[in-house]
Amino acid sequence: MTTTLIRAVRPWGRALSDVTLTDGTITAVAPHQPAAGAGTAGSSGAGSPALPETGATVVEGRGRLLLPAFTDAHVHLDSTRIGLPFREHTGGPGVWEMMLNDRRNWRTAEVSLQERVNETLGRMIARGTTRVRSFAQVDVDCRLERFEAVAAARETFRDRAAVQIVAFPQAGLLREKGSVELLEEALKAGADVVGGIDPCSLDRDPARHLDLVFGLAEKYQVPLDIHLHEPGDLGVFSADLVLERTRALGMQGRVTLSHAYQLGSVNEATTSRLMEAFGELDVSLTSVAPAVSGQLPLTRLAEGGVRFGLGEDGQRDYWSPYGNADMLDRTWQLAFTQGFRQDELIGHCLAIATVGGASILDPSAVRLKDTAHRPGLDAGDPADLLLVDGETLTSAVMDRGTDRTVLRAGRVVADQLALIS
C-alpha cells in the first residue's frame, strides 16, 4: 500500500485541509493539523521522505490551492512545434488549405516528429495536465506515421499521464482513395477513438462520411469524436445527422462533437432543441475557447447535464501560432472569450478544464451538475491532482502562477514546471 499526505492545501479554495491518498485514490480530506508531518518536506512541495510513524510520503501544500489535475480533451500532439522557433504563418483559408500547408511542412521541422510530440506532452504534464485526448492525423500522406509517434509518447509517459488517441481523418474520408482503409488500420493498431470531420463542407457527402465513421466505431467498439467547424444552419444540419445516428445505433455517451462553435447562432428554438438533445443522448462537447459568436451558452449546457471539456487544439504548429502547453492559460482564455467576470463562472471554467474533460474521456467519471459544482476532490476520487498558488480560484486563473506540484495516481510527477524522474 502506498500512502501520501498532502498537508495544508485548500481544495477548490476552501478551508485549509490535509488530504490523504492511498494507492492512487483520495481516501480522506480533513481539517489541517499543523503538527501532522510538519517539517518533513522540502520547500518545493514535492514528495518528502516517509513519515516514520505511518510510512506516508508528505507533500507540503504551503496553503496552495488543490485542484483536480487538468484534462486536455482536445489536442493535436502530432502537429506541435512547441519548443521550436516561431515561424511565419503560411496557411491559407479553410480546413483544406490549412491541411495542405501542414502537409508541406511537418516533415522538415528542426527536430524529429517524435521529439516534438514528447517535448509537448512532457510540458503539458509539468504544467498540470495528466489526462489527454490527442488526435493523430491518419491520411494518404502520413499514413500511420503520426499516429505511431503519439502512441510512442503515450507509452513513454504512461506513468505520468493517461493518453487517449483519436484516429483522425484530417483530410476527410472521401477525397483521397485509401483514406478509409488507413483509418481502420489505426484502429487495429490501438487507437482508442475514431474521428470524423465536417461531413458536409469537407467530404460533401454527409451521409456517407457519417455512415463510415459510425460504422467503424460500432465495428471496433470505440467512441467517436467529430470535428465540426461548419457554420450556422450547415453545422446544425450535420449535428442533427450525428444525433440521429447516435440514437439509432444506441451510442449514447460515446459521441463527442469538437468545436461546434456556431450551433447557437441560428435561433433560440434551435439552440434549445440541440442542447436538450445533447443532454438526452449524452453527446459531449469540447471547445478550444475560440473568440467567435454563436456558441452554445456554457451555463445552460451545465444546467442541462451536457458534458463539456476544454483543450488546446494545435499548439504553435502549421495551423496557428497559439498554444503553450498550459491548460491554466487556456482556462483563462475560456473565461475571457465567454465574457465571464463572476467568481462562480470563472471557477466553472476551472471545473470544465479539469473534471469536465475527465468525464469525456471516461463517461463513468463524476460529472458537473451546474456552474457552482466543484467535484473531484472527495474521498474515493482519483488522486490526479494539481497544487497551484493563488488566493482564490479567480486569482489562480488570472495570475496563472508557476508554483505548481502535479500528482498522477497519488505520486508526484512534476514540480515547479519540471518533470520529476
mmCIF file of C-alpha atoms in Angstrom, residues 29-402:
data_model
loop_
_atom_site.group_PDB
_atom_site.id
_atom_site.type_symbol
_atom_site.label_atom_id
_atom_site.label_comp_id
_atom_site.label_asym_id
_atom_site.label_seq_id
_atom_site.Cartn_x
_atom_site.Cartn_y
_atom_site.Cartn_z
ATOM 1 C CA VAL A 29 -9.906 15.080 3.433
ATOM 2 C CA ALA A 30 -9.648 16.523 6.949
ATOM 3 C CA PRO A 31 -9.119 19.936 8.562
ATOM 4 C CA HIS A 32 -5.429 20.823 8.608
ATOM 5 C CA GLN A 33 -3.478 19.684 11.678
ATOM 6 C CA PRO A 34 -0.349 21.865 11.937
ATOM 7 C CA ALA A 35 1.637 19.198 13.801
ATOM 8 C CA ALA A 36 0.877 16.367 11.368
ATOM 9 C CA GLY A 37 4.062 15.652 9.425
ATOM 10 C CA ALA A 38 5.369 19.187 9.980
ATOM 11 C CA GLY A 39 8.877 19.886 8.797
ATOM 12 C CA THR A 40 9.314 16.697 6.814
ATOM 13 C CA ALA A 41 9.050 18.022 3.267
ATOM 14 C CA GLY A 42 11.298 20.105 1.096
ATOM 15 C CA SER A 43 10.477 23.715 0.322
ATOM 16 C CA SER A 44 9.386 22.991 -3.242
ATOM 17 C CA GLY A 45 6.377 20.946 -2.148
ATOM 18 C CA ALA A 46 7.498 17.761 -3.877
ATOM 19 C CA GLY A 47 7.345 14.450 -2.035
ATOM 20 C CA SER A 48 9.479 14.094 1.072
ATOM 21 C CA PRO A 49 10.851 11.072 2.918
ATOM 22 C CA ALA A 50 8.134 8.981 4.551
ATOM 23 C CA LEU A 51 6.748 9.765 7.965
ATOM 24 C CA PRO A 52 8.258 7.117 10.229
ATOM 25 C CA GLU A 53 5.067 6.564 12.234
ATOM 26 C CA THR A 54 2.817 5.998 9.207
ATOM 27 C CA GLY A 55 5.054 5.303 6.222
ATOM 28 C CA ALA A 56 3.283 8.084 4.319
ATOM 29 C CA THR A 57 5.128 10.337 1.896
ATOM 30 C CA VAL A 58 4.432 14.000 2.680
ATOM 31 C CA VAL A 59 3.820 16.759 0.149
ATOM 32 C CA GLU A 60 3.790 20.285 1.565
ATOM 33 C CA GLY A 61 0.865 22.305 0.256
ATOM 34 C CA ARG A 62 2.016 25.576 1.843
ATOM 35 C CA GLY A 63 -1.506 26.947 1.629
ATOM 36 C CA ARG A 64 -1.760 26.495 -2.113
ATOM 37 C CA LEU A 65 -4.971 25.663 -3.955
ATOM 38 C CA LEU A 66 -5.683 21.986 -4.584
ATOM 39 C CA LEU A 67 -7.459 21.172 -7.844
ATOM 40 C CA PRO A 68 -8.117 18.041 -9.853
ATOM 41 C CA ALA A 69 -5.390 17.814 -12.483
ATOM 42 C CA PHE A 70 -6.206 19.265 -15.875
ATOM 43 C CA THR A 71 -7.708 17.242 -18.707
ATOM 44 C CA ASP A 72 -6.819 18.365 -22.210
ATOM 45 C CA ALA A 73 -9.815 16.933 -24.035
ATOM 46 C CA HIS A 74 -8.820 18.166 -27.491
ATOM 47 C CA VAL A 75 -5.188 18.462 -28.549
ATOM 48 C CA HIS A 76 -3.190 17.608 -31.685
ATOM 49 C CA LEU A 77 0.119 16.338 -30.353
ATOM 50 C CA ASP A 78 1.190 15.235 -33.817
ATOM 51 C CA SER A 79 1.341 18.751 -35.282
ATOM 52 C CA THR A 80 3.109 20.604 -32.480
ATOM 53 C CA ARG A 81 6.066 22.973 -32.736
ATOM 54 C CA ILE A 82 6.305 23.699 -29.010
ATOM 55 C CA GLY A 83 9.915 24.437 -28.091
ATOM 56 C CA LEU A 84 10.928 25.332 -31.651
ATOM 57 C CA PRO A 85 11.473 28.808 -33.129
ATOM 58 C CA PHE A 86 8.444 30.754 -34.249
ATOM 59 C CA ARG A 87 7.932 30.657 -37.993
ATOM 60 C CA GLU A 88 5.902 32.688 -40.455
ATOM 61 C CA HIS A 89 2.291 31.564 -40.691
ATOM 62 C CA THR A 90 1.800 30.292 -44.253
ATOM 63 C CA GLY A 91 -1.602 28.600 -44.075
ATOM 64 C CA GLY A 92 -4.406 29.554 -46.422
ATOM 65 C CA PRO A 93 -8.117 29.977 -45.620
ATOM 66 C CA GLY A 94 -10.267 26.985 -44.736
ATOM 67 C CA VAL A 95 -9.607 23.494 -43.383
ATOM 68 C CA TRP A 96 -8.373 22.009 -46.684
ATOM 69 C CA GLU A 97 -5.829 24.774 -47.373
ATOM 70 C CA MET A 98 -4.571 24.650 -43.791
ATOM 71 C CA MET A 99 -4.223 20.877 -44.030
ATOM 72 C CA LEU A 100 -2.196 21.215 -47.244
ATOM 73 C CA ASN A 101 0.066 23.768 -45.549
ATOM 74 C CA ASP A 102 0.691 21.277 -42.743
ATOM 75 C CA ARG A 103 1.492 18.562 -45.297
ATOM 76 C CA ARG A 104 4.082 20.765 -46.954
ATOM 77 C CA ASN A 105 5.925 21.451 -43.705
ATOM 78 C CA TRP A 106 5.529 18.856 -40.950
ATOM 79 C CA ARG A 107 8.390 16.584 -42.087
ATOM 80 C CA THR A 108 11.005 19.357 -42.299
ATOM 81 C CA ALA A 109 10.935 20.761 -38.753
ATOM 82 C CA GLU A 110 14.167 21.393 -36.859
ATOM 83 C CA VAL A 111 13.834 18.171 -34.855
ATOM 84 C CA SER A 112 12.074 14.844 -35.407
ATOM 85 C CA LEU A 113 8.348 14.387 -35.010
ATOM 86 C CA GLN A 114 8.893 12.066 -32.043
ATOM 87 C CA GLU A 115 10.992 14.673 -30.235
ATOM 88 C CA ARG A 116 8.319 17.313 -30.818
ATOM 89 C CA VAL A 117 5.497 15.103 -29.550
ATOM 90 C CA ASN A 118 7.459 14.040 -26.462
ATOM 91 C CA GLU A 119 8.526 17.600 -25.656
ATOM 92 C CA THR A 120 4.973 18.911 -25.851
ATOM 93 C CA LEU A 121 3.410 16.115 -23.814
ATOM 94 C CA GLY A 122 6.124 16.488 -21.178
ATOM 95 C CA ARG A 123 5.475 20.227 -20.912
ATOM 96 C CA MET A 124 1.738 19.636 -20.612
ATOM 97 C CA ILE A 125 2.257 17.227 -17.720
ATOM 98 C CA ALA A 126 4.715 19.556 -15.970
ATOM 99 C CA ARG A 127 2.078 22.309 -16.062
ATOM 100 C CA GLY A 128 -0.659 20.146 -14.574
ATOM 101 C CA THR A 129 -2.293 18.003 -17.285
ATOM 102 C CA THR A 130 -2.487 14.271 -16.539
ATOM 103 C CA ARG A 131 -5.380 13.260 -18.824
ATOM 104 C CA VAL A 132 -5.190 13.835 -22.557
ATOM 105 C CA ARG A 133 -7.257 13.111 -25.665
ATOM 106 C CA SER A 134 -4.959 13.658 -28.623
ATOM 107 C CA PHE A 135 -5.891 13.498 -32.271
ATOM 108 C CA ALA A 136 -3.404 11.810 -34.600
ATOM 109 C CA GLN A 137 -3.719 12.538 -38.295
ATOM 110 C CA VAL A 138 -4.196 9.477 -40.496
ATOM 111 C CA ASP A 139 -4.229 10.037 -44.264
ATOM 112 C CA VAL A 140 -2.584 9.033 -47.518
ATOM 113 C CA ASP A 141 0.288 11.464 -46.931
ATOM 114 C CA CYS A 142 1.451 10.429 -43.449
ATOM 115 C CA ARG A 143 -0.297 7.048 -43.301
ATOM 116 C CA LEU A 144 0.231 5.864 -39.674
ATOM 117 C CA GLU A 145 3.470 7.759 -39.013
ATOM 118 C CA ARG A 146 1.851 10.481 -36.928
ATOM 119 C CA PHE A 147 -0.350 8.025 -35.058
ATOM 120 C CA GLU A 148 2.700 5.948 -34.198
ATOM 121 C CA ALA A 149 4.550 8.987 -32.815
ATOM 122 C CA VAL A 150 1.671 9.801 -30.467
ATOM 123 C CA ALA A 151 1.363 6.140 -29.470
ATOM 124 C CA ALA A 152 5.080 6.014 -28.629
ATOM 125 C CA ALA A 153 4.744 9.150 -26.467
ATOM 126 C CA ARG A 154 1.748 7.603 -24.713
ATOM 127 C CA GLU A 155 3.957 4.662 -23.771
ATOM 128 C CA THR A 156 6.899 6.849 -22.716
ATOM 129 C CA PHE A 157 4.729 8.903 -20.360
ATOM 130 C CA ARG A 158 2.318 6.153 -19.287
ATOM 131 C CA ASP A 159 3.139 6.610 -15.579
ATOM 132 C CA ARG A 160 2.657 10.375 -15.756
ATOM 133 C CA ALA A 161 -0.465 10.761 -17.888
ATOM 134 C CA ALA A 162 -3.356 8.804 -19.375
ATOM 135 C CA VAL A 163 -3.494 9.460 -23.116
ATOM 136 C CA GLN A 164 -6.339 8.558 -25.448
ATOM 137 C CA ILE A 165 -5.594 8.648 -29.188
ATOM 138 C CA VAL A 166 -8.161 9.588 -31.808
ATOM 139 C CA ALA A 167 -7.502 8.185 -35.293
ATOM 140 C CA PHE A 168 -8.312 11.370 -37.140
ATOM 141 C CA PRO A 169 -9.041 11.772 -40.894
ATOM 142 C CA GLN A 170 -7.971 15.418 -41.128
ATOM 143 C CA ALA A 171 -8.229 15.281 -44.946
ATOM 144 C CA GLY A 172 -11.673 13.665 -44.867
ATOM 145 C CA LEU A 173 -12.503 10.147 -45.941
ATOM 146 C CA LEU A 174 -13.849 10.538 -49.463
ATOM 147 C CA ARG A 175 -11.476 12.939 -51.213
ATOM 148 C CA GLU A 176 -8.445 10.623 -51.382
ATOM 149 C CA LYS A 177 -8.505 6.918 -52.186
ATOM 150 C CA GLY A 178 -7.328 4.690 -49.344
ATOM 151 C CA SER A 179 -8.316 7.015 -46.508
ATOM 152 C CA VAL A 180 -10.932 4.707 -45.012
ATOM 153 C CA GLU A 181 -8.579 1.721 -45.046
ATOM 154 C CA LEU A 182 -5.853 3.720 -43.254
ATOM 155 C CA LEU A 183 -8.302 4.879 -40.600
ATOM 156 C CA GLU A 184 -9.237 1.267 -39.946
ATOM 157 C CA GLU A 185 -5.545 0.301 -39.763
ATOM 158 C CA ALA A 186 -5.064 2.848 -36.986
ATOM 159 C CA LEU A 187 -7.954 1.349 -35.051
ATOM 160 C CA LYS A 188 -6.447 -2.114 -35.440
ATOM 161 C CA ALA A 189 -3.113 -0.680 -34.214
ATOM 162 C CA GLY A 190 -4.618 0.564 -30.965
ATOM 163 C CA ALA A 191 -6.361 3.905 -31.492
ATOM 164 C CA ASP A 192 -8.872 4.495 -28.688
ATOM 165 C CA VAL A 193 -11.360 6.685 -30.566
ATOM 166 C CA VAL A 194 -12.406 7.106 -34.197
ATOM 167 C CA GLY A 195 -12.572 10.642 -35.568
ATOM 168 C CA GLY A 196 -14.601 12.427 -38.197
ATOM 169 C CA ILE A 197 -14.633 15.926 -39.673
ATOM 170 C CA ASP A 198 -17.036 18.359 -41.369
ATOM 171 C CA PRO A 199 -19.168 15.789 -43.205
ATOM 172 C CA CYS A 200 -20.831 18.399 -45.418
ATOM 173 C CA SER A 201 -18.193 21.013 -46.209
ATOM 174 C CA LEU A 202 -15.123 18.772 -46.494
ATOM 175 C CA ASP A 203 -16.292 15.418 -47.855
ATOM 176 C CA ARG A 204 -19.536 16.860 -49.290
ATOM 177 C CA ASP A 205 -21.371 13.629 -48.651
ATOM 178 C CA PRO A 206 -22.505 13.752 -45.031
ATOM 179 C CA ALA A 207 -24.496 10.531 -45.089
ATOM 180 C CA ARG A 208 -21.576 8.520 -46.475
ATOM 181 C CA HIS A 209 -18.999 10.146 -44.179
ATOM 182 C CA LEU A 210 -21.062 9.526 -41.051
ATOM 183 C CA ASP A 211 -22.006 6.015 -42.130
ATOM 184 C CA LEU A 212 -18.277 5.228 -42.382
ATOM 185 C CA VAL A 213 -17.158 6.683 -39.056
ATOM 186 C CA PHE A 214 -20.144 5.372 -37.101
ATOM 187 C CA GLY A 215 -19.655 2.008 -38.768
ATOM 188 C CA LEU A 216 -16.011 1.862 -37.669
ATOM 189 C CA ALA A 217 -16.949 2.955 -34.156
ATOM 190 C CA GLU A 218 -19.520 0.173 -33.961
ATOM 191 C CA LYS A 219 -17.201 -2.439 -35.505
ATOM 192 C CA TYR A 220 -14.299 -1.722 -33.129
ATOM 193 C CA GLN A 221 -16.466 -0.736 -30.146
ATOM 194 C CA VAL A 222 -14.765 2.614 -29.652
ATOM 195 C CA PRO A 223 -16.147 6.119 -29.033
ATOM 196 C CA LEU A 224 -16.479 8.730 -31.749
ATOM 197 C CA ASP A 225 -15.147 12.327 -31.791
ATOM 198 C CA ILE A 226 -16.148 14.530 -34.730
ATOM 199 C CA HIS A 227 -14.604 17.908 -35.600
ATOM 200 C CA LEU A 228 -17.408 20.255 -36.598
ATOM 201 C CA HIS A 229 -16.260 23.628 -37.959
ATOM 202 C CA GLU A 230 -19.322 24.111 -40.164
ATOM 203 C CA PRO A 231 -21.185 27.383 -39.530
ATOM 204 C CA GLY A 232 -24.798 28.184 -38.803
ATOM 205 C CA ASP A 233 -27.506 26.116 -40.443
ATOM 206 C CA LEU A 234 -24.967 23.816 -42.083
ATOM 207 C CA GLY A 235 -23.439 22.952 -38.706
ATOM 208 C CA VAL A 236 -26.881 22.351 -37.240
ATOM 209 C CA PHE A 237 -27.726 20.053 -40.171
ATOM 210 C CA SER A 238 -24.587 17.968 -39.553
ATOM 211 C CA ALA A 239 -25.208 17.916 -35.804
ATOM 212 C CA ASP A 240 -28.727 16.619 -36.393
ATOM 213 C CA LEU A 241 -27.357 13.801 -38.560
ATOM 214 C CA VAL A 242 -24.940 12.879 -35.762
ATOM 215 C CA LEU A 243 -27.779 12.902 -33.234
ATOM 216 C CA GLU A 244 -29.927 10.674 -35.467
ATOM 217 C CA ARG A 245 -27.187 8.056 -35.742
ATOM 218 C CA THR A 246 -26.358 8.253 -32.046
ATOM 219 C CA ARG A 247 -29.975 7.418 -31.219
ATOM 220 C CA ALA A 248 -30.390 4.758 -33.910
ATOM 221 C CA LEU A 249 -27.172 2.893 -33.004
ATOM 222 C CA GLY A 250 -27.562 3.181 -29.238
ATOM 223 C CA MET A 251 -24.293 5.135 -28.912
ATOM 224 C CA GLN A 252 -25.449 7.355 -26.068
ATOM 225 C CA GLY A 253 -22.480 8.522 -24.008
ATOM 226 C CA ARG A 254 -19.958 7.574 -26.724
ATOM 227 C CA VAL A 255 -20.114 10.522 -29.123
ATOM 228 C CA THR A 256 -18.329 13.890 -28.878
ATOM 229 C CA LEU A 257 -18.606 16.958 -31.094
ATOM 230 C CA SER A 258 -15.444 19.066 -31.066
ATOM 231 C CA HIS A 259 -15.500 22.808 -31.785
ATOM 232 C CA ALA A 260 -19.151 23.044 -32.922
ATOM 233 C CA TYR A 261 -18.771 26.745 -32.213
ATOM 234 C CA GLN A 262 -21.726 28.098 -34.161
ATOM 235 C CA LEU A 263 -24.512 25.767 -33.102
ATOM 236 C CA GLY A 264 -26.063 28.572 -31.071
ATOM 237 C CA SER A 265 -26.144 31.056 -33.951
ATOM 238 C CA VAL A 266 -29.359 30.128 -35.769
ATOM 239 C CA ASN A 267 -32.218 30.952 -33.395
ATOM 240 C CA GLU A 268 -33.296 30.329 -29.823
ATOM 241 C CA ALA A 269 -35.597 27.426 -30.696
ATOM 242 C CA THR A 270 -32.768 25.573 -32.467
ATOM 243 C CA THR A 271 -30.332 26.295 -29.642
ATOM 244 C CA SER A 272 -32.723 24.914 -27.028
ATOM 245 C CA ARG A 273 -33.579 21.867 -29.135
ATOM 246 C CA LEU A 274 -29.941 20.953 -29.704
ATOM 247 C CA MET A 275 -28.962 21.353 -26.054
ATOM 248 C CA GLU A 276 -31.908 19.199 -24.984
ATOM 249 C CA ALA A 277 -30.900 16.513 -27.486
ATOM 250 C CA PHE A 278 -27.247 16.582 -26.360
ATOM 251 C CA GLY A 279 -28.403 16.045 -22.800
ATOM 252 C CA GLU A 280 -30.878 13.309 -23.682
ATOM 253 C CA LEU A 281 -28.402 11.343 -25.835
ATOM 254 C CA ASP A 282 -25.381 12.186 -23.674
ATOM 255 C CA VAL A 283 -23.453 13.675 -26.597
ATOM 256 C CA SER A 284 -20.496 15.596 -25.175
ATOM 257 C CA LEU A 285 -18.841 18.752 -26.493
ATOM 258 C CA THR A 286 -15.302 20.109 -26.409
ATOM 259 C CA SER A 287 -14.048 23.618 -27.035
ATOM 260 C CA VAL A 288 -10.688 25.291 -27.573
ATOM 261 C CA ALA A 289 -12.131 28.633 -26.397
ATOM 262 C CA PRO A 290 -12.361 30.480 -29.719
ATOM 263 C CA ALA A 291 -13.283 34.157 -29.864
ATOM 264 C CA VAL A 292 -16.362 33.680 -32.059
ATOM 265 C CA SER A 293 -20.032 34.480 -31.680
ATOM 266 C CA GLY A 294 -22.848 31.959 -31.868
ATOM 267 C CA GLN A 295 -21.515 29.472 -29.320
ATOM 268 C CA LEU A 296 -23.880 27.418 -27.177
ATOM 269 C CA PRO A 297 -24.188 29.013 -23.705
ATOM 270 C CA LEU A 298 -21.957 27.280 -21.136
ATOM 271 C CA THR A 299 -24.269 27.980 -18.218
ATOM 272 C CA ARG A 300 -27.246 26.309 -19.875
ATOM 273 C CA LEU A 301 -25.164 23.356 -21.052
ATOM 274 C CA ALA A 302 -24.094 22.748 -17.454
ATOM 275 C CA GLU A 303 -27.658 23.018 -16.167
ATOM 276 C CA GLY A 304 -28.769 20.571 -18.876
ATOM 277 C CA GLY A 305 -26.198 17.964 -17.854
ATOM 278 C CA VAL A 306 -24.215 18.169 -21.102
ATOM 279 C CA ARG A 307 -20.600 17.055 -20.653
ATOM 280 C CA PHE A 308 -18.254 19.802 -21.799
ATOM 281 C CA GLY A 309 -14.449 19.778 -21.943
ATOM 282 C CA LEU A 310 -11.620 22.118 -22.856
ATOM 283 C CA GLY A 311 -8.491 21.600 -24.939
ATOM 284 C CA GLU A 312 -5.552 23.419 -26.519
ATOM 285 C CA ASP A 313 -6.051 22.148 -30.085
ATOM 286 C CA GLY A 314 -2.897 22.551 -32.188
ATOM 287 C CA GLN A 315 -0.043 24.253 -30.384
ATOM 288 C CA ARG A 316 2.305 26.639 -32.156
ATOM 289 C CA ASP A 317 2.048 24.490 -35.261
ATOM 290 C CA TYR A 318 1.486 24.889 -39.006
ATOM 291 C CA TRP A 319 -2.118 25.870 -38.384
ATOM 292 C CA SER A 320 -1.680 28.549 -35.730
ATOM 293 C CA PRO A 321 0.964 30.277 -33.568
ATOM 294 C CA TYR A 322 -1.201 29.921 -30.444
ATOM 295 C CA GLY A 323 -0.840 27.390 -27.614
ATOM 296 C CA ASN A 324 1.772 26.932 -24.904
ATOM 297 C CA ALA A 325 1.085 23.515 -23.303
ATOM 298 C CA ASP A 326 -0.566 25.172 -20.293
ATOM 299 C CA MET A 327 -4.221 24.393 -19.627
ATOM 300 C CA LEU A 328 -4.358 27.067 -16.928
ATOM 301 C CA ASP A 329 -3.654 29.598 -19.659
ATOM 302 C CA ARG A 330 -6.384 28.061 -21.832
ATOM 303 C CA THR A 331 -8.772 28.245 -18.844
ATOM 304 C CA TRP A 332 -8.125 31.998 -18.736
ATOM 305 C CA GLN A 333 -8.898 32.133 -22.451
ATOM 306 C CA LEU A 334 -12.189 30.301 -21.960
ATOM 307 C CA ALA A 335 -13.273 32.703 -19.217
ATOM 308 C CA PHE A 336 -12.154 35.724 -21.250
ATOM 309 C CA THR A 337 -13.837 34.740 -24.523
ATOM 310 C CA GLN A 338 -17.043 33.913 -22.637
ATOM 311 C CA GLY A 339 -17.006 37.354 -21.009
ATOM 312 C CA PHE A 340 -17.108 35.858 -17.514
ATOM 313 C CA ARG A 341 -16.358 38.096 -14.523
ATOM 314 C CA GLN A 342 -18.201 36.474 -11.624
ATOM 315 C CA ASP A 343 -16.128 34.210 -9.400
ATOM 316 C CA GLU A 344 -18.571 31.313 -9.774
ATOM 317 C CA LEU A 345 -18.336 31.387 -13.561
ATOM 318 C CA ILE A 346 -14.543 31.644 -13.620
ATOM 319 C CA GLY A 347 -14.419 28.749 -11.167
ATOM 320 C CA HIS A 348 -16.725 26.878 -13.534
ATOM 321 C CA CYS A 349 -14.136 27.301 -16.284
ATOM 322 C CA LEU A 350 -11.598 25.593 -14.000
ATOM 323 C CA ALA A 351 -14.096 22.811 -13.342
ATOM 324 C CA ILE A 352 -14.567 22.373 -17.114
ATOM 325 C CA ALA A 353 -10.789 22.235 -17.676
ATOM 326 C CA THR A 354 -10.354 19.543 -15.027
ATOM 327 C CA VAL A 355 -13.407 17.458 -14.160
ATOM 328 C CA GLY A 356 -15.429 18.362 -17.251
ATOM 329 C CA GLY A 357 -12.855 16.975 -19.631
ATOM 330 C CA ALA A 358 -12.240 13.934 -17.460
ATOM 331 C CA SER A 359 -15.901 12.967 -17.823
ATOM 332 C CA ILE A 360 -15.481 12.992 -21.614
ATOM 333 C CA LEU A 361 -12.516 10.632 -21.552
ATOM 334 C CA ASP A 362 -14.360 8.440 -19.023
ATOM 335 C CA PRO A 363 -18.169 8.771 -19.156
ATOM 336 C CA SER A 364 -18.438 6.950 -15.824
ATOM 337 C CA ALA A 365 -16.442 9.687 -14.038
ATOM 338 C CA VAL A 366 -18.073 12.372 -11.904
ATOM 339 C CA ARG A 367 -19.941 14.976 -13.956
ATOM 340 C CA LEU A 368 -20.567 18.656 -13.461
ATOM 341 C CA LYS A 369 -24.132 19.459 -12.408
ATOM 342 C CA ASP A 370 -24.149 23.254 -12.665
ATOM 343 C CA THR A 371 -21.818 26.251 -12.597
ATOM 344 C CA ALA A 372 -21.342 26.030 -8.813
ATOM 345 C CA HIS A 373 -20.445 22.332 -8.713
ATOM 346 C CA ARG A 374 -16.813 21.627 -7.680
ATOM 347 C CA PRO A 375 -16.348 17.836 -7.525
ATOM 348 C CA GLY A 376 -13.284 15.655 -7.869
ATOM 349 C CA LEU A 377 -11.554 16.242 -4.524
ATOM 350 C CA ASP A 378 -13.514 13.954 -2.218
ATOM 351 C CA ALA A 379 -12.746 10.556 -0.729
ATOM 352 C CA GLY A 380 -12.987 7.974 -3.490
ATOM 353 C CA ASP A 381 -11.927 10.327 -6.288
ATOM 354 C CA PRO A 382 -8.793 9.636 -8.368
ATOM 355 C CA ALA A 383 -5.603 11.203 -6.983
ATOM 356 C CA ASP A 384 -4.705 13.079 -10.179
ATOM 357 C CA LEU A 385 -4.112 16.459 -8.610
ATOM 358 C CA LEU A 386 -2.606 19.911 -9.076
ATOM 359 C CA LEU A 387 -1.317 22.243 -6.367
ATOM 360 C CA VAL A 388 -1.040 25.829 -7.599
ATOM 361 C CA ASP A 389 -0.510 29.217 -5.996
ATOM 362 C CA GLY A 390 -3.425 31.628 -5.794
ATOM 363 C CA GLU A 391 -5.542 33.493 -3.270
ATOM 364 C CA THR A 392 -8.770 32.303 -4.871
ATOM 365 C CA LEU A 393 -9.819 30.276 -7.892
ATOM 366 C CA THR A 394 -10.287 33.501 -9.827
ATOM 367 C CA SER A 395 -6.837 34.816 -8.925
ATOM 368 C CA ALA A 396 -5.262 31.493 -9.932
ATOM 369 C CA VAL A 397 -6.840 31.820 -13.383
ATOM 370 C CA MET A 398 -5.912 35.481 -13.727
ATOM 371 C CA ASP A 399 -2.315 35.152 -12.473
ATOM 372 C CA ARG A 400 -1.521 31.668 -13.805
ATOM 373 C CA GLY A 401 1.220 31.114 -11.252
ATOM 374 C CA THR A 402 4.189 28.788 -11.607
#
